[in-house]
Amino acid sequence: MVAAWKTAGLTYNKYLAIAARVVRRSLKDQPRLAAERRGQMELKFAKWENGKQGDMKQLSTQGQ
């Protein structure tokens, strides 16, 4: 039996992200705000050469 998320053409990670977003939006105001803050992410990248860190680059932003 194929999972519903797979038949819909979603990856498991995308399915989990959608489910988490739905749960967060169903909460009351205070718990919803706290849950949304926990759901934000920040991803940075820096290339290291000769033992020294290069410039930090922002790779992703939370735009949902």
PDB file of N, CA, C and O in Angstrom:
ATOM      1  N   MET A   1       0.851  -1.188   0.000  1.00  0.00           N
ATOM      2  CA  MET A   1       0.000   0.000   0.000  1.00  0.00           C
ATOM      3  C   MET A   1       0.894   1.248   0.000  1.00  0.00           C
ATOM      4  O   MET A   1       1.829   1.362   0.789  1.00  0.00           O
ATOM      5  N   VAL A   2       0.616   2.167  -0.878  1.00  0.00           N
ATOM      6  CA  VAL A   2       1.401   3.396  -0.995  1.00  0.00           C
ATOM      7  C   VAL A   2       0.809   4.454  -0.072  1.00  0.00           C
ATOM      8  O   VAL A   2      -0.407   4.627   0.004  1.00  0.00           O
ATOM      9  N   ALA A   3       1.681   5.172   0.629  1.00  0.00           N
ATOM     10  CA  ALA A   3       1.226   6.223   1.542  1.00  0.00           C
ATOM     11  C   ALA A   3       0.554   7.351   0.759  1.00  0.00           C
ATOM     12  O   ALA A   3       0.885   7.611  -0.397  1.00  0.00           O
ATOM     13  N   ALA A   4      -0.392   8.012   1.411  1.00  0.00           N
ATOM     14  CA  ALA A   4      -1.153   9.088   0.756  1.00  0.00           C
ATOM     15  C   ALA A   4      -0.242  10.220   0.300  1.00  0.00           C
ATOM     16  O   ALA A   4      -0.453  10.800  -0.762  1.00  0.00           O
ATOM     17  N   TRP A   5       0.771  10.553   1.088  1.00  0.00           N
ATOM     18  CA  TRP A   5       1.677  11.647   0.706  1.00  0.00           C
ATOM     19  C   TRP A   5       2.466  11.291  -0.542  1.00  0.00           C
ATOM     20  O   TRP A   5       2.770  12.148  -1.354  1.00  0.00           O
ATOM     21  N   LYS A   6       2.765  10.003  -0.718  1.00  0.00           N
ATOM     22  CA  LYS A   6       3.530   9.583  -1.885  1.00  0.00           C
ATOM     23  C   LYS A   6       2.655   9.581  -3.140  1.00  0.00           C
ATOM     24  O   LYS A   6       3.097   9.983  -4.220  1.00  0.00           O
ATOM     25  N   THR A   7       1.406   9.160  -3.012  1.00  0.00           N
ATOM     26  CA  THR A   7       0.503   9.178  -4.168  1.00  0.00           C
ATOM     27  C   THR A   7       0.166  10.600  -4.582  1.00  0.00           C
ATOM     28  O   THR A   7      -0.153  10.843  -5.741  1.00  0.00           O
ATOM     29  N   ALA A   8       0.249  11.544  -3.644  1.00  0.00           N
ATOM     30  CA  ALA A   8      -0.011  12.950  -3.960  1.00  0.00           C
ATOM     31  C   ALA A   8       1.201  13.614  -4.604  1.00  0.00           C
ATOM     32  O   ALA A   8       1.140  14.770  -5.000  1.00  0.00           O
ATOM     33  N   GLY A   9       2.312  12.890  -4.699  1.00  0.00           N
ATOM     34  CA  GLY A   9       3.510  13.438  -5.336  1.00  0.00           C
ATOM     35  C   GLY A   9       4.380  14.261  -4.412  1.00  0.00           C
ATOM     36  O   GLY A   9       5.161  15.093  -4.864  1.00  0.00           O
ATOM     37  N   LEU A  10       4.267  14.053  -3.103  1.00  0.00           N
ATOM     38  CA  LEU A  10       5.055  14.805  -2.127  1.00  0.00           C
ATOM     39  C   LEU A  10       6.178  13.937  -1.582  1.00  0.00           C
ATOM     40  O   LEU A  10       6.055  12.718  -1.492  1.00  0.00           O
ATOM     41  N   THR A  11       7.263  14.587  -1.183  1.00  0.00           N
ATOM     42  CA  THR A  11       8.285  13.874  -0.432  1.00  0.00           C
ATOM     43  C   THR A  11       7.837  13.813   1.019  1.00  0.00           C
ATOM     44  O   THR A  11       6.955  14.566   1.450  1.00  0.00           O
ATOM     45  N   TYR A  12       8.443  12.926   1.777  1.00  0.00           N
ATOM     46  CA  TYR A  12       8.057  12.794   3.181  1.00  0.00           C
ATOM     47  C   TYR A  12       8.355  14.077   3.952  1.00  0.00           C
ATOM     48  O   TYR A  12       7.568  14.503   4.787  1.00  0.00           O
ATOM     49  N   ASN A  13       9.491  14.716   3.668  1.00  0.00           N
ATOM     50  CA  ASN A  13       9.835  15.970   4.353  1.00  0.00           C
ATOM     51  C   ASN A  13       8.828  17.071   4.051  1.00  0.00           C
ATOM     52  O   ASN A  13       8.460  17.843   4.931  1.00  0.00           O
ATOM     53  N   LYS A  14       8.392  17.177   2.795  1.00  0.00           N
ATOM     54  CA  LYS A  14       7.403  18.195   2.429  1.00  0.00           C
ATOM     55  C   LYS A  14       6.065  17.907   3.123  1.00  0.00           C
ATOM     56  O   LYS A  14       5.405  18.817   3.612  1.00  0.00           O
ATOM     57  N   TYR A  15       5.697  16.630   3.170  1.00  0.00           N
ATOM     58  CA  TYR A  15       4.471  16.221   3.862  1.00  0.00           C
ATOM     59  C   TYR A  15       4.528  16.632   5.335  1.00  0.00           C
ATOM     60  O   TYR A  15       3.572  17.187   5.877  1.00  0.00           O
ATOM     61  N   LEU A  16       5.661  16.374   6.000  1.00  0.00           N
ATOM     62  CA  LEU A  16       5.808  16.750   7.403  1.00  0.00           C
ATOM     63  C   LEU A  16       5.746  18.259   7.603  1.00  0.00           C
ATOM     64  O   LEU A  16       5.161  18.743   8.575  1.00  0.00           O
ATOM     65  N   ALA A  17       6.343  19.014   6.689  1.00  0.00           N
ATOM     66  CA  ALA A  17       6.321  20.473   6.789  1.00  0.00           C
ATOM     67  C   ALA A  17       4.898  21.005   6.667  1.00  0.00           C
ATOM     68  O   ALA A  17       4.490  21.905   7.413  1.00  0.00           O
ATOM     69  N   ILE A  18       4.127  20.440   5.744  1.00  0.00           N
ATOM     70  CA  ILE A  18       2.732  20.869   5.571  1.00  0.00           C
ATOM     71  C   ILE A  18       1.913  20.513   6.804  1.00  0.00           C
ATOM     72  O   ILE A  18       1.136  21.332   7.306  1.00  0.00           O
ATOM     73  N   ALA A  19       2.089  19.291   7.314  1.00  0.00           N
ATOM     74  CA  ALA A  19       1.349  18.869   8.502  1.00  0.00           C
ATOM     75  C   ALA A  19       1.691  19.744   9.712  1.00  0.00           C
ATOM     76  O   ALA A  19       0.795  20.148  10.464  1.00  0.00           O
ATOM     77  N   ALA A  20       2.967  20.077   9.888  1.00  0.00           N
ATOM     78  CA  ALA A  20       3.373  20.925  11.011  1.00  0.00           C
ATOM     79  C   ALA A  20       2.775  22.323  10.886  1.00  0.00           C
ATOM     80  O   ALA A  20       2.337  22.911  11.881  1.00  0.00           O
ATOM     81  N   ARG A  21       2.751  22.853   9.663  1.00  0.00           N
ATOM     82  CA  ARG A  21       2.176  24.181   9.439  1.00  0.00           C
ATOM     83  C   ARG A  21       0.678  24.188   9.774  1.00  0.00           C
ATOM     84  O   ARG A  21       0.173  25.126  10.397  1.00  0.00           O
ATOM     85  N   VAL A  22      -0.030  23.132   9.393  1.00  0.00           N
ATOM     86  CA  VAL A  22      -1.466  23.035   9.683  1.00  0.00           C
ATOM     87  C   VAL A  22      -1.703  22.983  11.181  1.00  0.00           C
ATOM     88  O   VAL A  22      -2.600  23.661  11.701  1.00  0.00           O
ATOM     89  N   VAL A  23      -0.901  22.208  11.895  1.00  0.00           N
ATOM     90  CA  VAL A  23      -1.058  22.112  13.350  1.00  0.00           C
ATOM     91  C   VAL A  23      -0.774  23.458  14.004  1.00  0.00           C
ATOM     92  O   VAL A  23      -1.518  23.904  14.877  1.00  0.00           O
ATOM     93  N   ARG A  24       0.300  24.143  13.588  1.00  0.00           N
ATOM     94  CA  ARG A  24       0.631  25.449  14.168  1.00  0.00           C
ATOM     95  C   ARG A  24      -0.490  26.454  13.951  1.00  0.00           C
ATOM     96  O   ARG A  24      -0.815  27.231  14.836  1.00  0.00           O
ATOM     97  N   ARG A  25      -1.067  26.461  12.759  1.00  0.00           N
ATOM     98  CA  ARG A  25      -2.126  27.430  12.456  1.00  0.00           C
ATOM     99  C   ARG A  25      -3.416  27.140  13.206  1.00  0.00           C
ATOM    100  O   ARG A  25      -4.268  28.012  13.337  1.00  0.00           O
ATOM    101  N   SER A  26      -3.592  25.913  13.703  1.00  0.00           N
ATOM    102  CA  SER A  26      -4.823  25.565  14.413  1.00  0.00           C
ATOM    103  C   SER A  26      -4.768  25.927  15.894  1.00  0.00           C
ATOM    104  O   SER A  26      -5.779  25.861  16.579  1.00  0.00           O
ATOM    105  N   LEU A  27      -3.611  26.329  16.396  1.00  0.00           N
ATOM    106  CA  LEU A  27      -3.457  26.662  17.810  1.00  0.00           C
ATOM    107  C   LEU A  27      -4.019  28.042  18.121  1.00  0.00           C
ATOM    108  O   LEU A  27      -4.171  28.877  17.237  1.00  0.00           O
ATOM    109  N   LYS A  28      -4.286  28.273  19.408  1.00  0.00           N
ATOM    110  CA  LYS A  28      -4.703  29.604  19.850  1.00  0.00           C
ATOM    111  C   LYS A  28      -3.517  30.543  19.756  1.00  0.00           C
ATOM    112  O   LYS A  28      -2.382  30.124  19.554  1.00  0.00           O
ATOM    113  N   ASP A  29      -3.767  31.848  19.922  1.00  0.00           N
ATOM    114  CA  ASP A  29      -2.760  32.872  19.636  1.00  0.00           C
ATOM    115  C   ASP A  29      -1.412  32.678  20.322  1.00  0.00           C
ATOM    116  O   ASP A  29      -0.379  32.631  19.646  1.00  0.00           O
ATOM    117  N   GLN A  30      -1.370  32.604  21.648  1.00  0.00           N
ATOM    118  CA  GLN A  30      -0.080  32.530  22.347  1.00  0.00           C
ATOM    119  C   GLN A  30       0.699  31.253  22.003  1.00  0.00           C
ATOM    120  O   GLN A  30       1.877  31.339  21.655  1.00  0.00           O
ATOM    121  N   PRO A  31       0.077  30.082  22.086  1.00  0.00           N
ATOM    122  CA  PRO A  31       0.831  28.870  21.700  1.00  0.00           C
ATOM    123  C   PRO A  31       1.215  28.871  20.213  1.00  0.00           C
ATOM    124  O   PRO A  31       2.271  28.360  19.842  1.00  0.00           O
ATOM    125  N   ARG A  32       0.381  29.458  19.363  1.00  0.00           N
ATOM    126  CA  ARG A  32       0.676  29.512  17.935  1.00  0.00           C
ATOM    127  C   ARG A  32       1.912  30.355  17.665  1.00  0.00           C
ATOM    128  O   ARG A  32       2.796  29.960  16.896  1.00  0.00           O
ATOM    129  N   LEU A  33       2.018  31.507  18.323  1.00  0.00           N
ATOM    130  CA  LEU A  33       3.189  32.372  18.134  1.00  0.00           C
ATOM    131  C   LEU A  33       4.463  31.678  18.599  1.00  0.00           C
ATOM    132  O   LEU A  33       5.500  31.753  17.928  1.00  0.00           O
ATOM    133  N   ALA A  34       4.394  30.991  19.731  1.00  0.00           N
ATOM    134  CA  ALA A  34       5.572  30.271  20.229  1.00  0.00           C
ATOM    135  C   ALA A  34       5.961  29.148  19.271  1.00  0.00           C
ATOM    136  O   ALA A  34       7.142  28.936  18.990  1.00  0.00           O
ATOM    137  N   ALA A  35       4.986  28.428  18.741  1.00  0.00           N
ATOM    138  CA  ALA A  35       5.264  27.325  17.816  1.00  0.00           C
ATOM    139  C   ALA A  35       5.819  27.850  16.491  1.00  0.00           C
ATOM    140  O   ALA A  35       6.707  27.228  15.905  1.00  0.00           O
ATOM    141  N   GLU A  36       5.325  28.979  16.010  1.00  0.00           N
ATOM    142  CA  GLU A  36       5.832  29.547  14.763  1.00  0.00           C
ATOM    143  C   GLU A  36       7.282  29.987  14.902  1.00  0.00           C
ATOM    144  O   GLU A  36       8.077  29.834  13.982  1.00  0.00           O
ATOM    145  N   ARG A  37       7.639  30.522  16.072  1.00  0.00           N
ATOM    146  CA  ARG A  37       9.037  30.917  16.301  1.00  0.00           C
ATOM    147  C   ARG A  37       9.948  29.695  16.296  1.00  0.00           C
ATOM    148  O   ARG A  37      11.062  29.739  15.783  1.00  0.00           O
ATOM    149  N   ARG A  38       9.486  28.586  16.863  1.00  0.00           N
ATOM    150  CA  ARG A  38      10.286  27.362  16.857  1.00  0.00           C
ATOM    151  C   ARG A  38      10.432  26.799  15.447  1.00  0.00           C
ATOM    152  O   ARG A  38      11.399  26.112  15.149  1.00  0.00           O
ATOM    153  N   GLY A  39       9.471  27.088  14.571  1.00  0.00           N
ATOM    154  CA  GLY A  39       9.493  26.556  13.221  1.00  0.00           C
ATOM    155  C   GLY A  39      10.390  27.322  12.270  1.00  0.00           C
ATOM    156  O   GLY A  39      10.659  26.856  11.163  1.00  0.00           O
ATOM    157  N   GLN A  40      10.868  28.477  12.668  1.00  0.00           N
ATOM    158  CA  GLN A  40      11.730  29.269  11.793  1.00  0.00           C
ATOM    159  C   GLN A  40      13.121  28.664  11.755  1.00  0.00           C
ATOM    160  O   GLN A  40      13.582  28.059  12.715  1.00  0.00           O
ATOM    161  N   MET A  41      13.782  28.825  10.630  1.00  0.00           N
ATOM    162  CA  MET A  41      15.132  28.291  10.512  1.00  0.00           C
ATOM    163  C   MET A  41      16.050  29.316   9.876  1.00  0.00           C
ATOM    164  O   MET A  41      15.610  30.223   9.193  1.00  0.00           O
ATOM    165  N   GLU A  42      17.302  29.124  10.120  1.00  0.00           N
ATOM    166  CA  GLU A  42      18.321  29.991   9.540  1.00  0.00           C
ATOM    167  C   GLU A  42      19.468  29.093   9.103  1.00  0.00           C
ATOM    168  O   GLU A  42      19.936  28.252   9.866  1.00  0.00           O
ATOM    169  N   LEU A  43      19.895  29.256   7.864  1.00  0.00           N
ATOM    170  CA  LEU A  43      20.964  28.413   7.344  1.00  0.00           C
ATOM    171  C   LEU A  43      22.032  29.306   6.734  1.00  0.00           C
ATOM    172  O   LEU A  43      21.754  30.098   5.840  1.00  0.00           O
ATOM    173  N   LYS A  44      23.245  29.188   7.258  1.00  0.00           N
ATOM    174  CA  LYS A  44      24.364  29.986   6.765  1.00  0.00           C
ATOM    175  C   LYS A  44      25.486  29.054   6.319  1.00  0.00           C
ATOM    176  O   LYS A  44      25.607  27.931   6.801  1.00  0.00           O
ATOM    177  N   PHE A  45      26.309  29.545   5.409  1.00  0.00           N
ATOM    178  CA  PHE A  45      27.416  28.774   4.859  1.00  0.00           C
ATOM    179  C   PHE A  45      28.664  29.642   4.834  1.00  0.00           C
ATOM    180  O   PHE A  45      28.606  30.813   4.487  1.00  0.00           O
ATOM    181  N   ALA A  46      29.774  29.048   5.211  1.00  0.00           N
ATOM    182  CA  ALA A  46      31.063  29.741   5.136  1.00  0.00           C
ATOM    183  C   ALA A  46      32.098  28.748   4.632  1.00  0.00           C
ATOM    184  O   ALA A  46      32.187  27.625   5.138  1.00  0.00           O
ATOM    185  N   LYS A  47      32.866  29.139   3.654  1.00  0.00           N
ATOM    186  CA  LYS A  47      33.926  28.293   3.120  1.00  0.00           C
ATOM    187  C   LYS A  47      35.203  28.551   3.910  1.00  0.00           C
ATOM    188  O   LYS A  47      35.579  29.697   4.140  1.00  0.00           O
ATOM    189  N   TRP A  48      35.860  27.475   4.307  1.00  0.00           N
ATOM    190  CA  TRP A  48      37.107  27.570   5.063  1.00  0.00           C
ATOM    191  C   TRP A  48      38.271  27.255   4.143  1.00  0.00           C
ATOM    192  O   TRP A  48      38.252  26.269   3.408  1.00  0.00           O
ATOM    193  N   GLU A  49      39.287  28.101   4.183  1.00  0.00           N
ATOM    194  CA  GLU A  49      40.508  27.881   3.411  1.00  0.00           C
ATOM    195  C   GLU A  49      41.714  28.169   4.299  1.00  0.00           C
ATOM    196  O   GLU A  49      41.755  29.199   4.974  1.00  0.00           O
ATOM    197  N   ASN A  50      42.658  27.255   4.300  1.00  0.00           N
ATOM    198  CA  ASN A  50      43.888  27.395   5.089  1.00  0.00           C
ATOM    199  C   ASN A  50      43.605  27.671   6.558  1.00  0.00           C
ATOM    200  O   ASN A  50      44.277  28.475   7.201  1.00  0.00           O
ATOM    201  N   GLY A  51      42.564  27.039   7.094  1.00  0.00           N
ATOM    202  CA  GLY A  51      42.232  27.181   8.504  1.00  0.00           C
ATOM    203  C   GLY A  51      41.543  28.482   8.874  1.00  0.00           C
ATOM    204  O   GLY A  51      41.386  28.782  10.045  1.00  0.00           O
ATOM    205  N   LYS A  52      41.102  29.266   7.872  1.00  0.00           N
ATOM    206  CA  LYS A  52      40.417  30.530   8.154  1.00  0.00           C
ATOM    207  C   LYS A  52      39.047  30.525   7.513  1.00  0.00           C
ATOM    208  O   LYS A  52      38.861  30.070   6.388  1.00  0.00           O
ATOM    209  N   GLN A  53      38.100  31.060   8.259  1.00  0.00           N
ATOM    210  CA  GLN A  53      36.718  31.118   7.792  1.00  0.00           C
ATOM    211  C   GLN A  53      36.528  32.267   6.809  1.00  0.00           C
ATOM    212  O   GLN A  53      36.966  33.385   7.060  1.00  0.00           O
ATOM    213  N   GLY A  54      35.856  31.979   5.695  1.00  0.00           N
ATOM    214  CA  GLY A  54      35.542  33.018   4.720  1.00  0.00           C
ATOM    215  C   GLY A  54      34.260  33.746   5.091  1.00  0.00           C
ATOM    216  O   GLY A  54      33.763  33.634   6.217  1.00  0.00           O
ATOM    217  N   ASP A  55      33.723  34.512   4.164  1.00  0.00           N
ATOM    218  CA  ASP A  55      32.495  35.267   4.404  1.00  0.00           C
ATOM    219  C   ASP A  55      31.311  34.333   4.605  1.00  0.00           C
ATOM    220  O   ASP A  55      31.171  33.319   3.924  1.00  0.00           O
ATOM    221  N   MET A  56      30.430  34.709   5.535  1.00  0.00           N
ATOM    222  CA  MET A  56      29.207  33.943   5.790  1.00  0.00           C
ATOM    223  C   MET A  56      28.158  34.344   4.759  1.00  0.00           C
ATOM    224  O   MET A  56      27.975  35.534   4.492  1.00  0.00           O
ATOM    225  N   LYS A  57      27.481  33.354   4.203  1.00  0.00           N
ATOM    226  CA  LYS A  57      26.420  33.602   3.231  1.00  0.00           C
ATOM    227  C   LYS A  57      25.122  33.000   3.754  1.00  0.00           C
ATOM    228  O   LYS A  57      25.110  31.882   4.259  1.00  0.00           O
ATOM    229  N   GLN A  58      24.044  33.759   3.644  1.00  0.00           N
ATOM    230  CA  GLN A  58      22.713  33.291   4.035  1.00  0.00           C
ATOM    231  C   GLN A  58      22.189  32.401   2.913  1.00  0.00           C
ATOM    232  O   GLN A  58      22.074  32.823   1.782  1.00  0.00           O
ATOM    233  N   LEU A  59      21.890  31.131   3.213  1.00  0.00           N
ATOM    234  CA  LEU A  59      21.426  30.214   2.195  1.00  0.00           C
ATOM    235  C   LEU A  59      19.914  30.098   2.092  1.00  0.00           C
ATOM    236  O   LEU A  59      19.377  29.818   1.045  1.00  0.00           O
ATOM    237  N   SER A  60      19.231  30.273   3.185  1.00  0.00           N
ATOM    238  CA  SER A  60      17.774  30.142   3.136  1.00  0.00           C
ATOM    239  C   SER A  60      17.130  31.156   4.058  1.00  0.00           C
ATOM    240  O   SER A  60      17.708  31.587   5.041  1.00  0.00           O
ATOM    241  N   THR A  61      15.929  31.526   3.691  1.00  0.00           N
ATOM    242  CA  THR A  61      15.131  32.403   4.525  1.00  0.00           C
ATOM    243  C   THR A  61      13.763  31.781   4.690  1.00  0.00           C
ATOM    244  O   THR A  61      13.290  31.053   3.823  1.00  0.00           O
ATOM    245  N   GLN A  62      13.132  32.068   5.765  1.00  0.00           N
ATOM    246  CA  GLN A  62      11.788  31.561   6.015  1.00  0.00           C
ATOM    247  C   GLN A  62      10.806  32.496   5.359  1.00  0.00           C
ATOM    248  O   GLN A  62      10.529  33.562   5.845  1.00  0.00           O
ATOM    249  N   GLY A  63      10.245  32.092   4.232  1.00  0.00           N
ATOM    250  CA  GLY A  63       9.340  32.962   3.490  1.00  0.00           C
ATOM    251  C   GLY A  63       7.940  32.408   3.352  1.00  0.00           C
ATOM    252  O   GLY A  63       7.244  32.678   2.413  1.00  0.00           O
ATOM    253  N   GLN A  64       7.521  31.600   4.329  1.00  0.00           N
ATOM    254  CA  GLN A  64       6.192  30.999   4.220  1.00  0.00           C
ATOM    255  C   GLN A  64       5.234  31.683   5.141  1.00  0.00           C
ATOM    256  O   GLN A  64       5.506  32.186   6.132  1.00  0.00           O
TER     257      GLN A  64
END
